[in-house]
Short mmCIF file of C-alpha atoms and ligand atoms in Angstrom, two decimals:
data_model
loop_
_atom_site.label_atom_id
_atom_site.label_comp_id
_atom_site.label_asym_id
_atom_site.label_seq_id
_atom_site.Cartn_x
_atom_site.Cartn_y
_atom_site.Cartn_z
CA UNK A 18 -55.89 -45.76 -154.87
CA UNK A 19 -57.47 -42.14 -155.17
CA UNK A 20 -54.91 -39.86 -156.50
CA UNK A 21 -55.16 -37.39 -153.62
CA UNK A 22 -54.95 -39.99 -150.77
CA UNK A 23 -51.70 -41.76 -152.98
CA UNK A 24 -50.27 -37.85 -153.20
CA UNK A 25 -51.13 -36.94 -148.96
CA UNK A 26 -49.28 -40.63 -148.10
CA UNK A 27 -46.63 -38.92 -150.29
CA UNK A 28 -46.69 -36.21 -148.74
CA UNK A 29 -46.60 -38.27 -144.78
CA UNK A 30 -43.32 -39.77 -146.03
CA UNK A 31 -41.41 -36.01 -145.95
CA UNK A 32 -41.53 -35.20 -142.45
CA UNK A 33 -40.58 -31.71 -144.19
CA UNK A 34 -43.86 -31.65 -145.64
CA UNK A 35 -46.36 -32.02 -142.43
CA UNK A 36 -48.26 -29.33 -143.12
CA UNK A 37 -50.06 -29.06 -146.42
CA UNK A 38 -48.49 -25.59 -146.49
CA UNK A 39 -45.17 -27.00 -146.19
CA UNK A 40 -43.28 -24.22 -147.79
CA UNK A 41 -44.45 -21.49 -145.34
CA UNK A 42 -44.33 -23.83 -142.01
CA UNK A 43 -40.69 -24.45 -143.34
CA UNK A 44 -39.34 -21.05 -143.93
CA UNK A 45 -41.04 -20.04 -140.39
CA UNK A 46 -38.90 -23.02 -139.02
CA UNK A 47 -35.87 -21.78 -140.19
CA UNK A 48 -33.39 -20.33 -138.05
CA UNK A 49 -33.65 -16.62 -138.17
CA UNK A 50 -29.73 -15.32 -138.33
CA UNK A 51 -28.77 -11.88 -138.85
CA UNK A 52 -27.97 -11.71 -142.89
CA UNK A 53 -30.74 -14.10 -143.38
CA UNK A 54 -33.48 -12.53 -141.58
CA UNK A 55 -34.83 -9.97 -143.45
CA UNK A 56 -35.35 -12.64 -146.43
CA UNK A 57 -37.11 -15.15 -144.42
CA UNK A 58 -39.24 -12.46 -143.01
CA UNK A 59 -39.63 -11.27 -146.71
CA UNK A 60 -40.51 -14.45 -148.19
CA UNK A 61 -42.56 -15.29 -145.61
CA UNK A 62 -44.83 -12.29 -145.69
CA UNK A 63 -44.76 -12.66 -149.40
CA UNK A 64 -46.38 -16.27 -149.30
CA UNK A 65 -48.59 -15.34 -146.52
CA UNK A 66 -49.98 -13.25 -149.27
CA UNK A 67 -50.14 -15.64 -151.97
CA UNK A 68 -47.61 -13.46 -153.66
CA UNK A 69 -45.08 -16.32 -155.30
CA UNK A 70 -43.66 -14.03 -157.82
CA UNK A 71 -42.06 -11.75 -154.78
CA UNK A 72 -41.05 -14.79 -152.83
CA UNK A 73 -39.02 -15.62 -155.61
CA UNK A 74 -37.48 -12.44 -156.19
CA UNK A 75 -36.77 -11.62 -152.78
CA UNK A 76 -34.74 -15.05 -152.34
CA UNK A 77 -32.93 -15.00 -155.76
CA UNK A 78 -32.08 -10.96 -154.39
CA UNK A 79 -30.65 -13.24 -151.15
CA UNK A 80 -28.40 -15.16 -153.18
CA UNK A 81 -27.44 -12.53 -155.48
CA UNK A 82 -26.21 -10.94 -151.69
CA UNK A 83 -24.66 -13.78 -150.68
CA UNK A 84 -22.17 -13.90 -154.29
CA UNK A 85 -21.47 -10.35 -154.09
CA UNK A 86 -20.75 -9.59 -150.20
CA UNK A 87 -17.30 -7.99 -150.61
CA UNK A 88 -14.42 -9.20 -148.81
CA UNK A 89 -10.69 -7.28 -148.25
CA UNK A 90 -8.38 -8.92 -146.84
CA UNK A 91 -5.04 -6.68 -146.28
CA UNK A 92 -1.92 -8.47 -146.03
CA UNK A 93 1.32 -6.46 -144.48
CA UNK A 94 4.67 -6.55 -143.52
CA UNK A 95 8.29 -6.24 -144.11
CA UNK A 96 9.85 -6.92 -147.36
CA UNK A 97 10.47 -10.55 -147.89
CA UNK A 98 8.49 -11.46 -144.71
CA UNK A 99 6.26 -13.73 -147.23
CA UNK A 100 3.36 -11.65 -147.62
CA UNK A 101 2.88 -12.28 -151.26
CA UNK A 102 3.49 -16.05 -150.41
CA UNK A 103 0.82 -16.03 -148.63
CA UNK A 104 -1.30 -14.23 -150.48
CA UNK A 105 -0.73 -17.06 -153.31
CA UNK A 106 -1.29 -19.93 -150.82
CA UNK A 107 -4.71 -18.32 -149.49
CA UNK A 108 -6.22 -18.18 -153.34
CA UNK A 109 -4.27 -21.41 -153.82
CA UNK A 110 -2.52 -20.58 -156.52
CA UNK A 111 0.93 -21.65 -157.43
CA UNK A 112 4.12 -18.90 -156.59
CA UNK A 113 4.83 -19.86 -160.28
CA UNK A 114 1.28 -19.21 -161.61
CA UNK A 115 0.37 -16.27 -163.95
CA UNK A 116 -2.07 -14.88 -161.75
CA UNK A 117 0.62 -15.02 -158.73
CA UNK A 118 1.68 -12.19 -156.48
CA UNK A 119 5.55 -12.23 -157.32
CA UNK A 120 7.43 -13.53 -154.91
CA UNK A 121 11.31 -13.14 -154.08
CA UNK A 122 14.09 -12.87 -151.43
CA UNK A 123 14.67 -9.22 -153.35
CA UNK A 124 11.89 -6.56 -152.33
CA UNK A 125 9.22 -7.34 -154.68
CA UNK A 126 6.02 -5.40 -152.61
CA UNK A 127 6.67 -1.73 -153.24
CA UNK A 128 2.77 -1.11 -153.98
CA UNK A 129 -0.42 -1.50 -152.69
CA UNK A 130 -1.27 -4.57 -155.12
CA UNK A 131 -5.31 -6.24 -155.00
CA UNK A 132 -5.34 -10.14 -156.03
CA UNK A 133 -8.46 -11.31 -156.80
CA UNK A 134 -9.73 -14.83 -155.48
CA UNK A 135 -9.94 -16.80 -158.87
CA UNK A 136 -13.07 -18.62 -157.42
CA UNK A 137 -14.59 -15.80 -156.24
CA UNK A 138 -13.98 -12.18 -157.39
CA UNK A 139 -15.90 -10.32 -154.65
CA UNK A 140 -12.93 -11.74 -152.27
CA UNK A 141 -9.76 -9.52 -152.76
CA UNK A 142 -6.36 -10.29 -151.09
CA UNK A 143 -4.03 -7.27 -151.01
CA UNK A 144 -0.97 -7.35 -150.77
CA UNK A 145 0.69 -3.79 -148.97
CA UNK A 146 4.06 -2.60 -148.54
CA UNK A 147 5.76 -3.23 -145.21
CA UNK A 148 5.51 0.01 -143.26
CA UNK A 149 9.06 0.07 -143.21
CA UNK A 150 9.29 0.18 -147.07
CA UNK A 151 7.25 3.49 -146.94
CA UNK A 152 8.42 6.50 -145.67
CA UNK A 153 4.88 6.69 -143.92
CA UNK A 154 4.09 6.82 -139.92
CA UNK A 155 1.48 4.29 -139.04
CA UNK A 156 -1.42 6.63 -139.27
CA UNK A 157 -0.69 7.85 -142.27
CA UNK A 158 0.04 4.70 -144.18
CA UNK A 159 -3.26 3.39 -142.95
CA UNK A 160 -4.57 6.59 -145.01
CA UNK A 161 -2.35 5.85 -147.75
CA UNK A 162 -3.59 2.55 -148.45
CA UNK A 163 -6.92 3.47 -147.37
CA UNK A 164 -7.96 0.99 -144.30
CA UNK A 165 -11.40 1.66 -144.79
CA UNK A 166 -11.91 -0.80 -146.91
CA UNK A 167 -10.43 -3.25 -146.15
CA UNK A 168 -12.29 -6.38 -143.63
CA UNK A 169 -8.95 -7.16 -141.53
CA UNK A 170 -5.50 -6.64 -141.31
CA UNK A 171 -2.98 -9.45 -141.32
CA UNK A 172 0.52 -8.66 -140.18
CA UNK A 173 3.03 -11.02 -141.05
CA UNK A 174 6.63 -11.70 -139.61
CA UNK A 175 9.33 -14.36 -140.67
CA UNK A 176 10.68 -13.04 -137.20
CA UNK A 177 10.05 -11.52 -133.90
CA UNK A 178 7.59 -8.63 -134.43
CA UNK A 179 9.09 -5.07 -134.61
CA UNK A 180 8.37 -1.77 -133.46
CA UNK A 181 6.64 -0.72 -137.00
CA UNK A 182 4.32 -4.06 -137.00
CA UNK A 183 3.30 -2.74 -133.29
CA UNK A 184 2.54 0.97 -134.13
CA UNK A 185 0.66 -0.28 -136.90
CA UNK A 186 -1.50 -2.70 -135.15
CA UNK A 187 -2.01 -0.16 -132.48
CA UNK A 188 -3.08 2.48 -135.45
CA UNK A 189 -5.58 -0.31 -136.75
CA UNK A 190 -6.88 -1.09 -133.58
CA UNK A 191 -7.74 2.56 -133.04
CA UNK A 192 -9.38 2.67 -136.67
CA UNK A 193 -11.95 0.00 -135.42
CA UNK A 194 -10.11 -3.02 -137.39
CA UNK A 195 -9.20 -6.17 -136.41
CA UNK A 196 -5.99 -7.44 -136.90
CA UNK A 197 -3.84 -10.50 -136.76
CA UNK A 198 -0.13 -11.65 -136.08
CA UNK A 199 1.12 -14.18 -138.49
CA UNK A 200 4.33 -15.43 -138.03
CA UNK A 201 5.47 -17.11 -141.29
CA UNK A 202 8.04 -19.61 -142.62
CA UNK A 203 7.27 -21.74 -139.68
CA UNK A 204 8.54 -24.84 -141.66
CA UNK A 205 11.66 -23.43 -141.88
CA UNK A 206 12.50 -23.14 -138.08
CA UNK A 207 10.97 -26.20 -137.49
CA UNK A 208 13.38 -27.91 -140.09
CA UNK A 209 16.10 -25.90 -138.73
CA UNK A 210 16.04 -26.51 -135.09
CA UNK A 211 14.89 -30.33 -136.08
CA UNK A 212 18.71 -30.26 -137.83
CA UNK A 213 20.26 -28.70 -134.56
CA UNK A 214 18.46 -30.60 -131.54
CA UNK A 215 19.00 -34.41 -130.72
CA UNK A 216 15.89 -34.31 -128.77
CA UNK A 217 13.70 -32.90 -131.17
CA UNK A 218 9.80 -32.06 -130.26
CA UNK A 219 8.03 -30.64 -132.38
CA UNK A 220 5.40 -28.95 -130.23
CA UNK A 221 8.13 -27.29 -127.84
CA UNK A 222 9.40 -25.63 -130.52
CA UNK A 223 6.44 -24.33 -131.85
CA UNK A 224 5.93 -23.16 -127.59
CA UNK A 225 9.16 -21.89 -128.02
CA UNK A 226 8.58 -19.86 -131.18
CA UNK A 227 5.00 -18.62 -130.33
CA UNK A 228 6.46 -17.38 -126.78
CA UNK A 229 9.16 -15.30 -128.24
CA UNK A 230 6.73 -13.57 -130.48
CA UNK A 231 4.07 -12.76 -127.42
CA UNK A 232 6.88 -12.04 -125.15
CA UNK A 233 8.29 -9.45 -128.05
CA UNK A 234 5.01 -8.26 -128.70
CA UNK A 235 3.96 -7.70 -124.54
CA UNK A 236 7.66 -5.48 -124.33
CA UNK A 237 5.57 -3.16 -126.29
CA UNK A 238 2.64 -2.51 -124.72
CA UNK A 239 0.24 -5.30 -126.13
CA UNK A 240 -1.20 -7.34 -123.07
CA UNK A 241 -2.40 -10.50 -124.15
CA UNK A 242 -1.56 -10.58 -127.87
CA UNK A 243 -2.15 -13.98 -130.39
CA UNK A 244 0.45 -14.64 -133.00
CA UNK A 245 -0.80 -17.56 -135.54
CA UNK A 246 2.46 -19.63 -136.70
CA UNK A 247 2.00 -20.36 -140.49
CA UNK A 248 3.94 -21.81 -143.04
CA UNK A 249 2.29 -21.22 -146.18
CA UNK A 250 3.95 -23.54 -148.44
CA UNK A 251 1.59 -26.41 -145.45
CA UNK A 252 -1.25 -24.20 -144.54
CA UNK A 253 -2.59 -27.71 -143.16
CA UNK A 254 0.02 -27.58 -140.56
CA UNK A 255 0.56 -25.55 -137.76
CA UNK A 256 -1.85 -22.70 -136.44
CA UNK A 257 -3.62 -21.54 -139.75
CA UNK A 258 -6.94 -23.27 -138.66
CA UNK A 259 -6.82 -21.11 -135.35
CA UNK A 260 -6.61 -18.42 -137.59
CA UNK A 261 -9.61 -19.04 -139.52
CA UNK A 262 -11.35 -20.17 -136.45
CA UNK A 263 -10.56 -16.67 -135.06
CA UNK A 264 -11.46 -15.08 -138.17
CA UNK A 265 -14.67 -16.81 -138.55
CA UNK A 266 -15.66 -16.04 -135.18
CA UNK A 267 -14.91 -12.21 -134.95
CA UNK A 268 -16.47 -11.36 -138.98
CA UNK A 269 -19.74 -10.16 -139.40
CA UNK A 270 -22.30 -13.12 -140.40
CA UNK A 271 -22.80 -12.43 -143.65
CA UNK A 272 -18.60 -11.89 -144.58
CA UNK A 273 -18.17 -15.43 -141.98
CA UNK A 274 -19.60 -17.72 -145.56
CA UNK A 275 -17.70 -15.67 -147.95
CA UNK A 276 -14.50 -16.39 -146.11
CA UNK A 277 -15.43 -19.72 -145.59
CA UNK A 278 -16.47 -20.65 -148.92
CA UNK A 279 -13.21 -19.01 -150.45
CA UNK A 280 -10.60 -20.30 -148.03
CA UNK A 281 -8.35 -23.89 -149.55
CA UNK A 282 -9.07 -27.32 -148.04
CA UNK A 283 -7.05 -27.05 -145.85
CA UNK A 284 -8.69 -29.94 -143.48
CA UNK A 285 -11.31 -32.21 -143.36
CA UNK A 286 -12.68 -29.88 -140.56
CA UNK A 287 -12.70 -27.23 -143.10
CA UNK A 288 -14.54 -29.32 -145.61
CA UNK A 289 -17.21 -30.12 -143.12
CA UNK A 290 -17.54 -26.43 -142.59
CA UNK A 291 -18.24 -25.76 -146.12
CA UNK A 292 -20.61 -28.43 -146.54
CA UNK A 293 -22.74 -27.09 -143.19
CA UNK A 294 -22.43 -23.16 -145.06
CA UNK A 295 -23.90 -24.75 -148.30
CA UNK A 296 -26.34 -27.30 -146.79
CA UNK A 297 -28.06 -24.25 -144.87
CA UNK A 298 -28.88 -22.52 -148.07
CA UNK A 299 -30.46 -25.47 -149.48
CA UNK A 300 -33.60 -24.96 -148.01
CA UNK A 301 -33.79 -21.27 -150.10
CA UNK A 302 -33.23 -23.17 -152.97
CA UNK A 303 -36.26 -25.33 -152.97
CA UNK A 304 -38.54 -23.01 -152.06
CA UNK A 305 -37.41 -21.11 -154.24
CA UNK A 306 -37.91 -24.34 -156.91
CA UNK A 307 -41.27 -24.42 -154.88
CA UNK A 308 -42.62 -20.97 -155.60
CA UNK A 309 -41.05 -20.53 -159.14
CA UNK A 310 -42.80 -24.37 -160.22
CA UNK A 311 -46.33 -22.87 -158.89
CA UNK A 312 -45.15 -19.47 -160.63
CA UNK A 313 -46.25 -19.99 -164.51
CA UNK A 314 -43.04 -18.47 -165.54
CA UNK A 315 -42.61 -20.17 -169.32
CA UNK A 316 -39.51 -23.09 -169.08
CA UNK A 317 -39.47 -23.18 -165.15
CA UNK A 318 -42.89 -24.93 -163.94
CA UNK A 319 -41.50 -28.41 -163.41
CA UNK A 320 -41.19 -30.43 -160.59
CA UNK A 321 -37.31 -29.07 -160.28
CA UNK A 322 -35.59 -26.36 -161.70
CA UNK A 323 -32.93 -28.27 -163.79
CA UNK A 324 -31.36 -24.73 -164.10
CA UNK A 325 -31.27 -23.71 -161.05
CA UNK A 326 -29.77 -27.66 -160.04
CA UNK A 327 -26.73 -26.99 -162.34
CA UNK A 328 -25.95 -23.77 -161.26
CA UNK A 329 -25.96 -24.62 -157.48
CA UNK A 330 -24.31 -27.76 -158.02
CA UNK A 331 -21.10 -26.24 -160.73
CA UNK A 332 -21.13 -23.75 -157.20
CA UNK A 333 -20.66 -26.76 -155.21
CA UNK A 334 -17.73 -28.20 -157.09
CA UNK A 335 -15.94 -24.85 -157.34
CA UNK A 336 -16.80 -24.59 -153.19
CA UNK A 337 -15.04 -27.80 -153.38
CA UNK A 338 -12.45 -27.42 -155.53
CA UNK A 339 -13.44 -29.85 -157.77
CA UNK A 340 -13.45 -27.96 -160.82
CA UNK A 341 -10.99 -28.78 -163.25
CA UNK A 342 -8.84 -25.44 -162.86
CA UNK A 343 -8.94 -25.81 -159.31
CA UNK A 344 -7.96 -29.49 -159.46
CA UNK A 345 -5.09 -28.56 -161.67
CA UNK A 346 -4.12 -25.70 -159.18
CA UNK A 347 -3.68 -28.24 -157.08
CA UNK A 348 -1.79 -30.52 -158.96
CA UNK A 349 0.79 -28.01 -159.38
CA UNK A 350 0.84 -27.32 -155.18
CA UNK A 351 1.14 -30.31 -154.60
CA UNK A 352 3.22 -32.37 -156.91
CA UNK A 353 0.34 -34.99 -157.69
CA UNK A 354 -0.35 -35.41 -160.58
CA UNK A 355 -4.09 -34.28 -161.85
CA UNK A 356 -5.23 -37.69 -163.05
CA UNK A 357 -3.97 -39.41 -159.30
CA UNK A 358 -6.12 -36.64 -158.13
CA UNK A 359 -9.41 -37.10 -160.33
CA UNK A 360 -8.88 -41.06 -159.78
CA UNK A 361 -9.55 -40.86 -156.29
CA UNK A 362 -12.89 -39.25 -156.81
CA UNK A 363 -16.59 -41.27 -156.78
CA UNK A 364 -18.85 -39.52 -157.38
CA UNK A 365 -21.00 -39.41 -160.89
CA UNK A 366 -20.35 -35.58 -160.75
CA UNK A 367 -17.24 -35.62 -159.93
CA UNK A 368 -14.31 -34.35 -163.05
CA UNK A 369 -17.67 -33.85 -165.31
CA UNK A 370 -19.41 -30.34 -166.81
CA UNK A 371 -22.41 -30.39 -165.17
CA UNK A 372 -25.10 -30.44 -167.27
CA UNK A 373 -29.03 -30.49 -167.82
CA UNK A 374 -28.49 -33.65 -169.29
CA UNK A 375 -26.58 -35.44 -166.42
CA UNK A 376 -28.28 -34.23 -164.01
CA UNK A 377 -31.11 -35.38 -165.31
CA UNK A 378 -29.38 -38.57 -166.15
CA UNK A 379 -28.12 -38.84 -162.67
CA UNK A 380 -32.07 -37.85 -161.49
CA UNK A 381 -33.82 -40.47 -163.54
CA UNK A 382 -32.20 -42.77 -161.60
CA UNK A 383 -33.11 -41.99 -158.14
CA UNK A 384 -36.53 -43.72 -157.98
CA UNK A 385 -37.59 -41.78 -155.06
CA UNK A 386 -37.45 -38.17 -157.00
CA UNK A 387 -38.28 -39.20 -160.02
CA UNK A 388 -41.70 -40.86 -158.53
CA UNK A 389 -42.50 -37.49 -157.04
CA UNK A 390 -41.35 -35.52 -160.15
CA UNK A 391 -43.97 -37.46 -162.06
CA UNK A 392 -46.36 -37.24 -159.11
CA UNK A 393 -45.75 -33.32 -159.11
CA UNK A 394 -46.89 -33.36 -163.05
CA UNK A 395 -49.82 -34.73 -162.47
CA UNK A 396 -50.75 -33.09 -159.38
CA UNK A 397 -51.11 -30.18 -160.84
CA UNK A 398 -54.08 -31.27 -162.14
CA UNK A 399 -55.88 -31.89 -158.82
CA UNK A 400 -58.57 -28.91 -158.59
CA UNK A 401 -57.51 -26.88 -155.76
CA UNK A 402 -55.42 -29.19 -154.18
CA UNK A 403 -52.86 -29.05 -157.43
CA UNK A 404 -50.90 -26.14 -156.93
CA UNK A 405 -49.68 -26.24 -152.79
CA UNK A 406 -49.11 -29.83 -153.54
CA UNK A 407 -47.04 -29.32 -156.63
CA UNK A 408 -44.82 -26.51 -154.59
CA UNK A 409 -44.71 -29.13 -151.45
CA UNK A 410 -43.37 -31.63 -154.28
CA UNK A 411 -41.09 -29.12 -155.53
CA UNK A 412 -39.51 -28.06 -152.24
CA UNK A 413 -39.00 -31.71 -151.54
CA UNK A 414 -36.80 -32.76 -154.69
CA UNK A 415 -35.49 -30.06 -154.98
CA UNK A 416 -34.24 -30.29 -151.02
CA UNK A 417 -33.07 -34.05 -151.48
CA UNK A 418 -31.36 -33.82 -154.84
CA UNK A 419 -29.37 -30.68 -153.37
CA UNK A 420 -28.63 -32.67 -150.59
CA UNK A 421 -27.75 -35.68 -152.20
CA UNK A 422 -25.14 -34.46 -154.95
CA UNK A 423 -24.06 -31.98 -151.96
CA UNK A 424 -23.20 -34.89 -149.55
CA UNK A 425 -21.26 -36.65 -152.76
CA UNK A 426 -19.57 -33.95 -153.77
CA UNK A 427 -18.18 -33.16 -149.81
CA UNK A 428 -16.73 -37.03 -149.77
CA UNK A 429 -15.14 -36.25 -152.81
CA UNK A 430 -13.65 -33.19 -151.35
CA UNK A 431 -12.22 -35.28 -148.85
CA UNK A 432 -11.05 -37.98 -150.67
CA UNK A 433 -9.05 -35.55 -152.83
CA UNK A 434 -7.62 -33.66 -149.29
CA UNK A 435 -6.13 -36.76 -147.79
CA UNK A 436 -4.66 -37.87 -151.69
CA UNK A 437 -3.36 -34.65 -152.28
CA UNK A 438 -1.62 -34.25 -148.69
CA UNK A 439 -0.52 -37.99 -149.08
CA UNK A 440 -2.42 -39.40 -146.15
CA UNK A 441 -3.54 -42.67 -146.18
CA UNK A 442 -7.02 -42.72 -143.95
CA UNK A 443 -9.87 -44.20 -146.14
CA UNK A 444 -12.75 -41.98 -146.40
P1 GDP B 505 7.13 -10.57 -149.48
O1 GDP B 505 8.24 -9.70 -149.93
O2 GDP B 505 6.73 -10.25 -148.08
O3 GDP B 505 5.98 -10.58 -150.41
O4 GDP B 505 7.73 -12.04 -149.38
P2 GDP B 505 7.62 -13.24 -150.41
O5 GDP B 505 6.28 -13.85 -150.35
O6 GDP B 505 8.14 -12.78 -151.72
O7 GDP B 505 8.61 -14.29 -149.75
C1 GDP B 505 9.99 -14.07 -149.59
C2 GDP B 505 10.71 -15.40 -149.64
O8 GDP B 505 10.31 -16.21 -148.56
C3 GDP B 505 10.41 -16.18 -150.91
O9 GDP B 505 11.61 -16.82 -151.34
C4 GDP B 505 9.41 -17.23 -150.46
O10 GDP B 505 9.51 -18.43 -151.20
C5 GDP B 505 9.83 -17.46 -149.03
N1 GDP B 505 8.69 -17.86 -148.20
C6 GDP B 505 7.53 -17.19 -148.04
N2 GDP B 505 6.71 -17.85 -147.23
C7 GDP B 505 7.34 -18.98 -146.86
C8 GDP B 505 7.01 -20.09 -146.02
O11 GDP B 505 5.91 -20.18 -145.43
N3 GDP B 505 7.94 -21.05 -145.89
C9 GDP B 505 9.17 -20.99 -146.51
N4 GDP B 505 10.02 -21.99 -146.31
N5 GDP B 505 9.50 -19.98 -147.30
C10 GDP B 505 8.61 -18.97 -147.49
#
């Protein structure tokens, strides 16, 4: 068959790829959302003008965005109210770990303390002395530890919430930041009360607990306040997803990935989410392959960026927690032990350094790409023709590979979830 009628019924298999300009139809396609918007336009306007180079720069400056977007996350309260707990459970790290916030019936939080997420160093937890611990009033503690900076306020409780939590929610809320109640250690009144009542119920005590804390909270002046029950020792359990569905919702779009990407698996739900947050980028990625393999930048014109692949996929696993040190941060949460954990996972990426060499390996054996990668060297070759059909190659192996080893990697994530938590459903 002619080589350009074999490469156009190519081409009619990637509904993708209708237009012969696939890359451009595709980007104008996209969904224009706030943080995204000015590099689609970008991009756009850059391959409008036959201007590759800039295309590419404008979405690598997207993702350089995207892994830098700062988030503060300011975590207060009284003195052994299990602010530093939490602060340990959000970054998943062990109480006894090095990299811990010290934790300890005695009063441990006397400064304004930052703990980096070990994943993801533009996300900072901070963990603030209780107002009470100060010798501040509400404004000026908020000065003290300077609120500007910081993205939201949680206030924790292991009890009802007293007048110093209220005047400093009130002083936030003035200040133009969101806060939220948290009231903690919510597996311990659920074990205690489970001790004391014969006819136990789990969700009427939770009722129970949740209504003292709003009925406590509306006896000083707040009308319809939400208090999130936690236990962080089970973030799984309890209200913490409300949280971070609350959270998500009221954060700016481009901070709502960051906290997404950084928070623990704490439910399949929360897996799901990830995998959505990372399959939308995927389409930057390969036209960003696209434009850099029709780009002759020396080491980079090929059908894929192998690169590029490795880099977005080792992001993937840490997303994931797949990684070996987060895999062994979770061995140590939970009690499982790492190689139960790494036994339960599937996938050819899975507990491996990815490489050039594996994914290549892993590439070579995907007839489908590897027919169009070899397809894309040749078609460069076509006069005219060669170079939009080598970027509409690009952009679509580099879309299904991302999406393949992305859709591996997120069953892996859940087959790990349900081992580590001890559940039984088959995924
Ligand atoms: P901080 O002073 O506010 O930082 O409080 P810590 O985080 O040091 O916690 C004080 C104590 O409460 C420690 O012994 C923690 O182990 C314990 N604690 C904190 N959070 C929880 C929780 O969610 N459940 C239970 N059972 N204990 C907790």
């Amino acid at each position: 068959m002619n080589p350009v009628r074999k490469t156009t019924r190519l081409f009619q298999q990637y509904h993708l790829l209708e237009d012969l300009l696939g890359v451009a139809v595709t980007i104008k396609q996209c969904r224009m959302e706030s943080f995204d918007d000015w590099m689609v336009v970008d991009v756009k306007e850059a391959l409008q003008n036959n201007d590759q180079s800039l295309a590419a720069e404008n979405i690598q400056r997207y993702f350089d965005g995207c892994n830098n977007t700062p988030l503060n996350i300011a975590i207060t309260g009284e003195s052994g109210a299990g602010k530093s707990t939490f602060v340990n459970a959000f970054r998943s790290i062990d109480n006894k770990d090095e990299r811990a916030a010290p934790t300890g019936v005695v009063e441990t939080t006397i400064e304004l303390t930052s703990y980096p997420h070990p994943n993801y160093p533009s996300v900072t937890l901070w963990d603030l002395p209780g107002i009470g611990t100060t010798s501040f009033p509400a404004d000026k503690y908020l000065e003290h530890v300077g609120f500007e900076k910081f993205d939201f306020f949680i206030i924790i409780s292991d009890t009802r919430f007293r007048e110093n939590d209220v005047k400093l929610a009130q002083e936030i809320q003035k200040m133009g930041k969101k806060f939220y109640f948290v009231r903690s250690k919510i597996d311990n009144d659920v074990r205690s009360v489970k001790r004391s009542q014969r006819e136990f119920n789990e969700e009427t005590t939770l009722a129970q607990i949740r209504e003292y804390c709003i009925k406590g909270l509306q006896k000083q002046g707040f009308e319809s306040p939400q208090v999130f029950l936690v236990s962080s020792f089970d973030l799984h359990l309890y209200d913490f997803y409300l949280l971070e569905e609350n959270l998500e919702r009221e954060l700016p779009a481009h901070k709502r990935d960051v906290l997404l990407l950084s928070l623990p698996n704490v439910s399949l739900e929360i897996i799901n989410k990830k995998k959505e947050a990372l399959q939308a980028k995927i389409k930057y990625y390969a036209t960003l392959s696209a434009v850099v393999g029709a780009v002759p930048v020396p080491g980079m014109s090929s059908a894929v960026d192998i690169g590029m692949i490795v880099g977005v996929v080792t992001q993937y696993k840490v997303v994931f927690g797949l990684d070996i040190p987060s895999l062994e941060r979770l061995a140590q949460t939970t009690g499982v032990p790492l190689d139960d954990l790494r036994a339960v996972m599937i996938s050819p990426l899975a507990a491996k350094k990815i490489t050039a060499d594996l994914v290549m390996k892993l590439l070579s054996q995907c007839i489908t790409t590897a027919s169009l990668m070899a397809v894309e060297e040749w078609s460069r070759f076509i006069p005219i023709f060669g170079i939009p059909a080598a970027m509409c190659i690009s952009f679509a192996c580099t879309y299904k590979i991302l999406n393949t080893f992305l859709n591996m990697l997120a069953i892996d994530a859940q087959r790990v979830f349900t081992k580590a938590l001890g559940l039984d459903t088959a995924v």
